[in-house]
Amino acid sequence: MFTGIITDIGEIVSVTAPGAGAAEDRRLRIATAYDPDGIDIGASIACSGCCLTVIERGRDSGGRAWFDAEASGETLSKTTLGGWIEGRQINLERAAKVGDELGGHVVLGHVDGIARLMSAIPEGGSWRLVFEVPADLAGFIAPKGSVTLDGISLTVNEVDGMRFGVNIIPHTWTNTTLSERRRGDAINLEIDVLARYVARLNEWQAGIRG
């Protein structure tokens, strides 16, 4: 579990075939400011909102820390990971521990779909961003509800059909990759888990009545 509070901006060092398993899988090496000695093999790290498992970690010859993770063909096709190349910056968050402050909201690291950035307009010291989501996910997004975009916990300001807006404060703008995104860019989207269960409960109740 994660909270949607970004604690590092990593960089893709390399993207390679893992050498075993499905040919479409990829192995990612990600540079990080995290101390590799404090990362357990098998630990979960949210990489721009996608929960990946650490399979190796260390430091390069220059002392730069890194960790490796594998992404399946399914993950590559359903998230933005399929377009990640060397040099790309990504948002990182380590898994929450029992007793940690829940600064954002409950984030699972399971990407539900792709949102598209439609506009980014400065408002005072902040930025107002508008995203468009697939029709099958639009109903899960509500004003003043929570949403996760590239791993960042955000509050929805307004909803208009398949589009919704969020306000990005200067700290978030500076300390995440949102400032690098441009109109039309794909963003990993995770809907609020509470919205998911409410929708499922409504479906179940409707089925019982029917």
C-alpha positions as protocol buffer text, in pm:
chain_id: "A"
residue {
  index: 1
  type: MET
  ca { x: 0 y: 0 z: 0 }
}
residue {
  index: 2
  type: PHE
  ca { x: 107 y: 356 z: -73 }
}
residue {
  index: 3
  type: THR
  ca { x: -19 y: 705 z: 14 }
}
residue {
  index: 4
  type: GLY
  ca { x: 46 y: 899 z: -307 }
}
residue {
  index: 5
  type: ILE
  ca { x: 315 y: 1118 z: -149 }
}
residue {
  index: 6
  type: ILE
  ca { x: 618 y: 1120 z: -381 }
}
residue {
  index: 7
  type: THR
  ca { x: 952 y: 1087 z: -198 }
}
residue {
  index: 8
  type: ASP
  ca { x: 1197 y: 1074 z: -489 }
}
residue {
  index: 9
  type: ILE
  ca { x: 1221 y: 1137 z: -862 }
}
residue {
  index: 10
  type: GLY
  ca { x: 1401 y: 844 z: -1021 }
}
residue {
  index: 11
  type: GLU
  ca { x: 1550 y: 810 z: -1368 }
}
residue {
  index: 12
  type: ILE
  ca { x: 1529 y: 520 z: -1610 }
}
residue {
  index: 13
  type: VAL
  ca { x: 1886 y: 397 z: -1661 }
}
residue {
  index: 14
  type: SER
  ca { x: 1807 y: 110 z: -1896 }
}
residue {
  index: 15
  type: VAL
  ca { x: 1519 y: -94 z: -2037 }
}
residue {
  index: 16
  type: THR
  ca { x: 1608 y: -448 z: -2143 }
}
residue {
  index: 17
  type: ALA
  ca { x: 1452 y: -786 z: -2209 }
}
residue {
  index: 18
  type: PRO
  ca { x: 1483 y: -992 z: -1888 }
}
residue {
  index: 19
  type: GLY
  ca { x: 1642 y: -1286 z: -2067 }
}
residue {
  index: 20
  type: ALA
  ca { x: 1383 y: -1537 z: -1951 }
}
residue {
  index: 21
  type: GLY
  ca { x: 1007 y: -1568 z: -1950 }
}
residue {
  index: 22
  type: ALA
  ca { x: 775 y: -1387 z: -2189 }
}
residue {
  index: 23
  type: ALA
  ca { x: 958 y: -1207 z: -2467 }
}
residue {
  index: 24
  type: GLU
  ca { x: 748 y: -894 z: -2422 }
}
residue {
  index: 25
  type: ASP
  ca { x: 847 y: -847 z: -2056 }
}
residue {
  index: 26
  type: ARG
  ca { x: 1100 y: -578 z: -1971 }
}
residue {
  index: 27
  type: ARG
  ca { x: 1358 y: -525 z: -1698 }
}
residue {
  index: 28
  type: LEU
  ca { x: 1392 y: -167 z: -1578 }
}
residue {
  index: 29
  type: ARG
  ca { x: 1693 y: -23 z: -1401 }
}
residue {
  index: 30
  type: ILE
  ca { x: 1597 y: 290 z: -1211 }
}
residue {
  index: 31
  type: ALA
  ca { x: 1839 y: 536 z: -1050 }
}
residue {
  index: 32
  type: THR
  ca { x: 1724 y: 663 z: -713 }
}
residue {
  index: 33
  type: ALA
  ca { x: 1824 y: 870 z: -412 }
}
residue {
  index: 34
  type: TYR
  ca { x: 1705 y: 587 z: -185 }
}
residue {
  index: 35
  type: ASP
  ca { x: 1979 y: 404 z: 3 }
}
residue {
  index: 36
  type: PRO
  ca { x: 2000 y: 64 z: -168 }
}
residue {
  index: 37
  type: ASP
  ca { x: 2112 y: -99 z: 157 }
}
residue {
  index: 38
  type: GLY
  ca { x: 1770 y: -10 z: 296 }
}
residue {
  index: 39
  type: ILE
  ca { x: 1575 y: -168 z: 10 }
}
residue {
  index: 40
  type: ASP
  ca { x: 1490 y: -534 z: 54 }
}
residue {
  index: 41
  type: ILE
  ca { x: 1478 y: -768 z: -244 }
}
residue {
  index: 42
  type: GLY
  ca { x: 1107 y: -825 z: -303 }
}
residue {
  index: 43
  type: ALA
  ca { x: 1012 y: -482 z: -170 }
}
residue {
  index: 44
  type: SER
  ca { x: 741 y: -286 z: -351 }
}
residue {
  index: 45
  type: ILE
  ca { x: 809 y: 59 z: -495 }
}
residue {
  index: 46
  type: ALA
  ca { x: 548 y: 265 z: -678 }
}
residue {
  index: 47
  type: CYS
  ca { x: 700 y: 386 z: -1004 }
}
residue {
  index: 48
  type: SER
  ca { x: 483 y: 670 z: -1139 }
}
residue {
  index: 49
  type: GLY
  ca { x: 189 y: 497 z: -977 }
}
residue {
  index: 50
  type: CYS
  ca { x: 266 y: 139 z: -1083 }
}
residue {
  index: 51
  type: CYS
  ca { x: 366 y: -101 z: -805 }
}
residue {
  index: 52
  type: LEU
  ca { x: 683 y: -287 z: -906 }
}
residue {
  index: 53
  type: THR
  ca { x: 886 y: -546 z: -716 }
}
residue {
  index: 54
  type: VAL
  ca { x: 1256 y: -490 z: -653 }
}
residue {
  index: 55
  type: ILE
  ca { x: 1459 y: -785 z: -785 }
}
residue {
  index: 56
  type: GLU
  ca { x: 1809 y: -637 z: -750 }
}
residue {
  index: 57
  type: ARG
  ca { x: 1970 y: -321 z: -614 }
}
residue {
  index: 58
  type: GLY
  ca { x: 2314 y: -165 z: -581 }
}
residue {
  index: 59
  type: ARG
  ca { x: 2536 y: 125 z: -684 }
}
residue {
  index: 60
  type: ASP
  ca { x: 2712 y: 195 z: -1012 }
}
residue {
  index: 61
  type: SER
  ca { x: 3083 y: 270 z: -1044 }
}
residue {
  index: 62
  type: GLY
  ca { x: 3013 y: 635 z: -969 }
}
residue {
  index: 63
  type: GLY
  ca { x: 2827 y: 554 z: -648 }
}
residue {
  index: 64
  type: ARG
  ca { x: 2481 y: 625 z: -789 }
}
residue {
  index: 65
  type: ALA
  ca { x: 2212 y: 406 z: -632 }
}
residue {
  index: 66
  type: TRP
  ca { x: 1976 y: 197 z: -846 }
}
residue {
  index: 67
  type: PHE
  ca { x: 1723 y: -82 z: -828 }
}
residue {
  index: 68
  type: ASP
  ca { x: 1591 y: -325 z: -1089 }
}
residue {
  index: 69
  type: ALA
  ca { x: 1230 y: -430 z: -1142 }
}
residue {
  index: 70
  type: GLU
  ca { x: 1052 y: -632 z: -1408 }
}
residue {
  index: 71
  type: ALA
  ca { x: 732 y: -529 z: -1584 }
}
residue {
  index: 72
  type: SER
  ca { x: 515 y: -785 z: -1762 }
}
residue {
  index: 73
  type: GLY
  ca { x: 378 y: -742 z: -2111 }
}
residue {
  index: 74
  type: GLU
  ca { x: 35 y: -686 z: -1955 }
}
residue {
  index: 75
  type: THR
  ca { x: 168 y: -402 z: -1740 }
}
residue {
  index: 76
  type: LEU
  ca { x: 351 y: -246 z: -2034 }
}
residue {
  index: 77
  type: SER
  ca { x: 34 y: -249 z: -2245 }
}
residue {
  index: 78
  type: LYS
  ca { x: -201 y: -107 z: -1978 }
}
residue {
  index: 79
  type: THR
  ca { x: 23 y: 168 z: -1836 }
}
residue {
  index: 80
  type: THR
  ca { x: 270 y: 428 z: -1961 }
}
residue {
  index: 81
  type: LEU
  ca { x: 560 y: 193 z: -1882 }
}
residue {
  index: 82
  type: GLY
  ca { x: 560 y: 63 z: -2237 }
}
residue {
  index: 83
  type: GLY
  ca { x: 688 y: 401 z: -2355 }
}
residue {
  index: 84
  type: TRP
  ca { x: 956 y: 448 z: -2091 }
}
residue {
  index: 85
  type: ILE
  ca { x: 1305 y: 498 z: -2230 }
}
residue {
  index: 86
  type: GLU
  ca { x: 1647 y: 573 z: -2089 }
}
residue {
  index: 87
  type: GLY
  ca { x: 1661 y: 914 z: -1926 }
}
residue {
  index: 88
  type: ARG
  ca { x: 1291 y: 941 z: -1842 }
}
residue {
  index: 89
  type: GLN
  ca { x: 1215 y: 1080 z: -1497 }
}
residue {
  index: 90
  type: ILE
  ca { x: 956 y: 897 z: -1287 }
}
residue {
  index: 91
  type: ASN
  ca { x: 787 y: 951 z: -952 }
}
residue {
  index: 92
  type: LEU
  ca { x: 888 y: 709 z: -676 }
}
residue {
  index: 93
  type: GLU
  ca { x: 727 y: 613 z: -346 }
}
residue {
  index: 94
  type: ARG
  ca { x: 824 y: 329 z: -116 }
}
residue {
  index: 95
  type: ALA
  ca { x: 550 y: 115 z: 37 }
}
residue {
  index: 96
  type: ALA
  ca { x: 391 y: 252 z: 354 }
}
residue {
  index: 97
  type: LYS
  ca { x: 465 y: 88 z: 687 }
}
residue {
  index: 98
  type: VAL
  ca { x: 222 y: 33 z: 973 }
}
residue {
  index: 99
  type: GLY
  ca { x: 217 y: 352 z: 1178 }
}
residue {
  index: 100
  type: ASP
  ca { x: 329 y: 580 z: 894 }
}
residue {
  index: 101
  type: GLU
  ca { x: 143 y: 908 z: 847 }
}
residue {
  index: 102
  type: LEU
  ca { x: -122 y: 875 z: 576 }
}
residue {
  index: 103
  type: GLY
  ca { x: -48 y: 1205 z: 406 }
}
residue {
  index: 104
  type: GLY
  ca { x: -246 y: 1141 z: 87 }
}
residue {
  index: 105
  type: HIS
  ca { x: -501 y: 860 z: 55 }
}
residue {
  index: 106
  type: VAL
  ca { x: -495 y: 481 z: 25 }
}
residue {
  index: 107
  type: VAL
  ca { x: -315 y: 399 z: -302 }
}
residue {
  index: 108
  type: LEU
  ca { x: -271 y: 41 z: -419 }
}
residue {
  index: 109
  type: GLY
  ca { x: -29 y: 95 z: -705 }
}
residue {
  index: 110
  type: HIS
  ca { x: -268 y: -79 z: -947 }
}
residue {
  index: 111
  type: VAL
  ca { x: -312 y: 142 z: -1253 }
}
residue {
  index: 112
  type: ASP
  ca { x: -674 y: 140 z: -1378 }
}
residue {
  index: 113
  type: GLY
  ca { x: -615 y: 318 z: -1706 }
}
residue {
  index: 114
  type: ILE
  ca { x: -457 y: 608 z: -1890 }
}
residue {
  index: 115
  type: ALA
  ca { x: -557 y: 972 z: -1847 }
}
residue {
  index: 116
  type: ARG
  ca { x: -458 y: 1238 z: -2100 }
}
residue {
  index: 117
  type: LEU
  ca { x: -341 y: 1585 z: -2003 }
}
residue {
  index: 118
  type: MET
  ca { x: -563 y: 1833 z: -2188 }
}
residue {
  index: 119
  type: SER
  ca { x: -439 y: 2163 z: -2044 }
}
residue {
  index: 120
  type: ALA
  ca { x: -205 y: 2313 z: -1783 }
}
residue {
  index: 121
  type: ILE
  ca { x: -277 y: 2673 z: -1687 }
}
residue {
  index: 122
  type: PRO
  ca { x: -91 y: 2872 z: -1419 }
}
residue {
  index: 123
  type: GLU
  ca { x: -312 y: 3022 z: -1146 }
}
residue {
  index: 124
  type: GLY
  ca { x: -116 y: 3246 z: -914 }
}
residue {
  index: 125
  type: GLY
  ca { x: 164 y: 3030 z: -781 }
}
residue {
  index: 126
  type: SER
  ca { x: -21 y: 2708 z: -860 }
}
residue {
  index: 127
  type: TRP
  ca { x: -124 y: 2522 z: -1176 }
}
residue {
  index: 128
  type: ARG
  ca { x: -468 y: 2407 z: -1286 }
}
residue {
  index: 129
  type: LEU
  ca { x: -449 y: 2082 z: -1485 }
}
residue {
  index: 130
  type: VAL
  ca { x: -736 y: 1923 z: -1676 }
}
residue {
  index: 131
  type: PHE
  ca { x: -731 y: 1555 z: -1768 }
}
residue {
  index: 132
  type: GLU
  ca { x: -953 y: 1336 z: -1982 }
}
residue {
  index: 133
  type: VAL
  ca { x: -1021 y: 975 z: -1882 }
}
residue {
  index: 134
  type: PRO
  ca { x: -1177 y: 674 z: -2057 }
}
residue {
  index: 135
  type: ALA
  ca { x: -1557 y: 662 z: -2040 }
}
residue {
  index: 136
  type: ASP
  ca { x: -1557 y: 346 z: -1827 }
}
residue {
  index: 137
  type: LEU
  ca { x: -1355 y: 520 z: -1555 }
}
residue {
  index: 138
  type: ALA
  ca { x: -1518 y: 864 z: -1560 }
}
residue {
  index: 139
  type: GLY
  ca { x: -1797 y: 757 z: -1323 }
}
residue {
  index: 140
  type: PHE
  ca { x: -1546 y: 677 z: -1048 }
}
residue {
  index: 141
  type: ILE
  ca { x: -1417 y: 1036 z: -1031 }
}
residue {
  index: 142
  type: ALA
  ca { x: -1610 y: 1283 z: -816 }
}
residue {
  index: 143
  type: PRO
  ca { x: -1557 y: 1647 z: -709 }
}
residue {
  index: 144
  type: LYS
  ca { x: -1358 y: 1665 z: -384 }
}
residue {
  index: 145
  type: GLY
  ca { x: -1275 y: 1296 z: -418 }
}
residue {
  index: 146
  type: SER
  ca { x: -926 y: 1151 z: -448 }
}
residue {
  index: 147
  type: VAL
  ca { x: -743 y: 1034 z: -758 }
}
residue {
  index: 148
  type: THR
  ca { x: -389 y: 912 z: -822 }
}
residue {
  index: 149
  type: LEU
  ca { x: -201 y: 1046 z: -1126 }
}
residue {
  index: 150
  type: ASP
  ca { x: 147 y: 907 z: -1197 }
}
residue {
  index: 151
  type: GLY
  ca { x: 152 y: 801 z: -833 }
}
residue {
  index: 152
  type: ILE
  ca { x: 54 y: 1143 z: -692 }
}
residue {
  index: 153
  type: SER
  ca { x: -242 y: 1169 z: -456 }
}
residue {
  index: 154
  type: LEU
  ca { x: -459 y: 1460 z: -573 }
}
residue {
  index: 155
  type: THR
  ca { x: -799 y: 1606 z: -489 }
}
residue {
  index: 156
  type: VAL
  ca { x: -1045 y: 1651 z: -775 }
}
residue {
  index: 157
  type: ASN
  ca { x: -1170 y: 2008 z: -807 }
}
residue {
  index: 158
  type: GLU
  ca { x: -1438 y: 1969 z: -1072 }
}
residue {
  index: 159
  type: VAL
  ca { x: -1575 y: 1710 z: -1312 }
}
residue {
  index: 160
  type: ASP
  ca { x: -1720 y: 1772 z: -1658 }
}
residue {
  index: 161
  type: GLY
  ca { x: -1814 y: 1455 z: -1841 }
}
residue {
  index: 162
  type: MET
  ca { x: -1495 y: 1259 z: -1904 }
}
residue {
  index: 163
  type: ARG
  ca { x: -1276 y: 1550 z: -1794 }
}
residue {
  index: 164
  type: PHE
  ca { x: -1173 y: 1661 z: -1447 }
}
residue {
  index: 165
  type: GLY
  ca { x: -949 y: 1929 z: -1304 }
}
residue {
  index: 166
  type: VAL
  ca { x: -694 y: 1935 z: -1023 }
}
residue {
  index: 167
  type: ASN
  ca { x: -492 y: 2213 z: -865 }
}
residue {
  index: 168
  type: ILE
  ca { x: -118 y: 2159 z: -830 }
}
residue {
  index: 169
  type: ILE
  ca { x: 58 y: 2356 z: -555 }
}
residue {
  index: 170
  type: PRO
  ca { x: 417 y: 2476 z: -612 }
}
residue {
  index: 171
  type: HIS
  ca { x: 568 y: 2202 z: -392 }
}
residue {
  index: 172
  type: THR
  ca { x: 403 y: 1926 z: -593 }
}
residue {
  index: 173
  type: TRP
  ca { x: 487 y: 2098 z: -922 }
}
residue {
  index: 174
  type: THR
  ca { x: 855 y: 2117 z: -825 }
}
residue {
  index: 175
  type: ASN
  ca { x: 896 y: 1779 z: -656 }
}
residue {
  index: 176
  type: THR
  ca { x: 718 y: 1551 z: -905 }
}
residue {
  index: 177
  type: THR
  ca { x: 732 y: 1495 z: -1280 }
}
residue {
  index: 178
  type: LEU
  ca { x: 406 y: 1680 z: -1353 }
}
residue {
  index: 179
  type: SER
  ca { x: 596 y: 1991 z: -1463 }
}
residue {
  index: 180
  type: GLU
  ca { x: 748 y: 1783 z: -1747 }
}
residue {
  index: 181
  type: ARG
  ca { x: 418 y: 1664 z: -1887 }
}
residue {
  index: 182
  type: ARG
  ca { x: 269 y: 1832 z: -2196 }
}
residue {
  index: 183
  type: ARG
  ca { x: -75 y: 1846 z: -2359 }
}
residue {
  index: 184
  type: GLY
  ca { x: -174 y: 1502 z: -2485 }
}
residue {
  index: 185
  type: ASP
  ca { x: 71 y: 1315 z: -2264 }
}
residue {
  index: 186
  type: ALA
  ca { x: -43 y: 986 z: -2113 }
}
residue {
  index: 187
  type: ILE
  ca { x: -63 y: 968 z: -1734 }
}
residue {
  index: 188
  type: ASN
  ca { x: -110 y: 658 z: -1518 }
}
residue {
  index: 189
  type: LEU
  ca { x: -448 y: 678 z: -1345 }
}
residue {
  index: 190
  type: GLU
  ca { x: -565 y: 493 z: -1035 }
}
residue {
  index: 191
  type: ILE
  ca { x: -917 y: 561 z: -914 }
}
residue {
  index: 192
  type: ASP
  ca { x: -997 y: 582 z: -544 }
}
residue {
  index: 193
  type: VAL
  ca { x: -1034 y: 231 z: -401 }
}
residue {
  index: 194
  type: LEU
  ca { x: -1338 y: 351 z: -202 }
}
residue {
  index: 195
  type: ALA
  ca { x: -1511 y: 455 z: -525 }
}
residue {
  index: 196
  type: ARG
  ca { x: -1434 y: 112 z: -669 }
}
residue {
  index: 197
  type: TYR
  ca { x: -1601 y: -70 z: -378 }
}
residue {
  index: 198
  type: VAL
  ca { x: -1901 y: 163 z: -368 }
}
residue {
  index: 199
  type: ALA
  ca { x: -1959 y: 95 z: -738 }
}
residue {
  index: 200
  type: ARG
  ca { x: -1928 y: -280 z: -684 }
}
residue {
  index: 201
  type: LEU
  ca { x: -2172 y: -267 z: -392 }
}
residue {
  index: 202
  type: ASN
  ca { x: -2424 y: -79 z: -606 }
}
residue {
  index: 203
  type: GLU
  ca { x: -2387 y: -338 z: -882 }
}
residue {
  index: 204
  type: TRP
  ca { x: -2438 y: -621 z: -635 }
}
residue {
  index: 205
  type: GLN
  ca { x: -2745 y: -459 z: -477 }
}
residue {
  index: 206
  type: ALA
  ca { x: -2893 y: -392 z: -821 }
}
residue {
  index: 207
  type: GLY
  ca { x: -2841 y: -758 z: -909 }
}
residue {
  index: 208
  type: ILE
  ca { x: -3014 y: -871 z: -591 }
}
residue {
  index: 209
  type: ARG
  ca { x: -3316 y: -648 z: -658 }
}
residue {
  index: 210
  type: GLY
  ca { x: -3330 y: -766 z: -1018 }
}
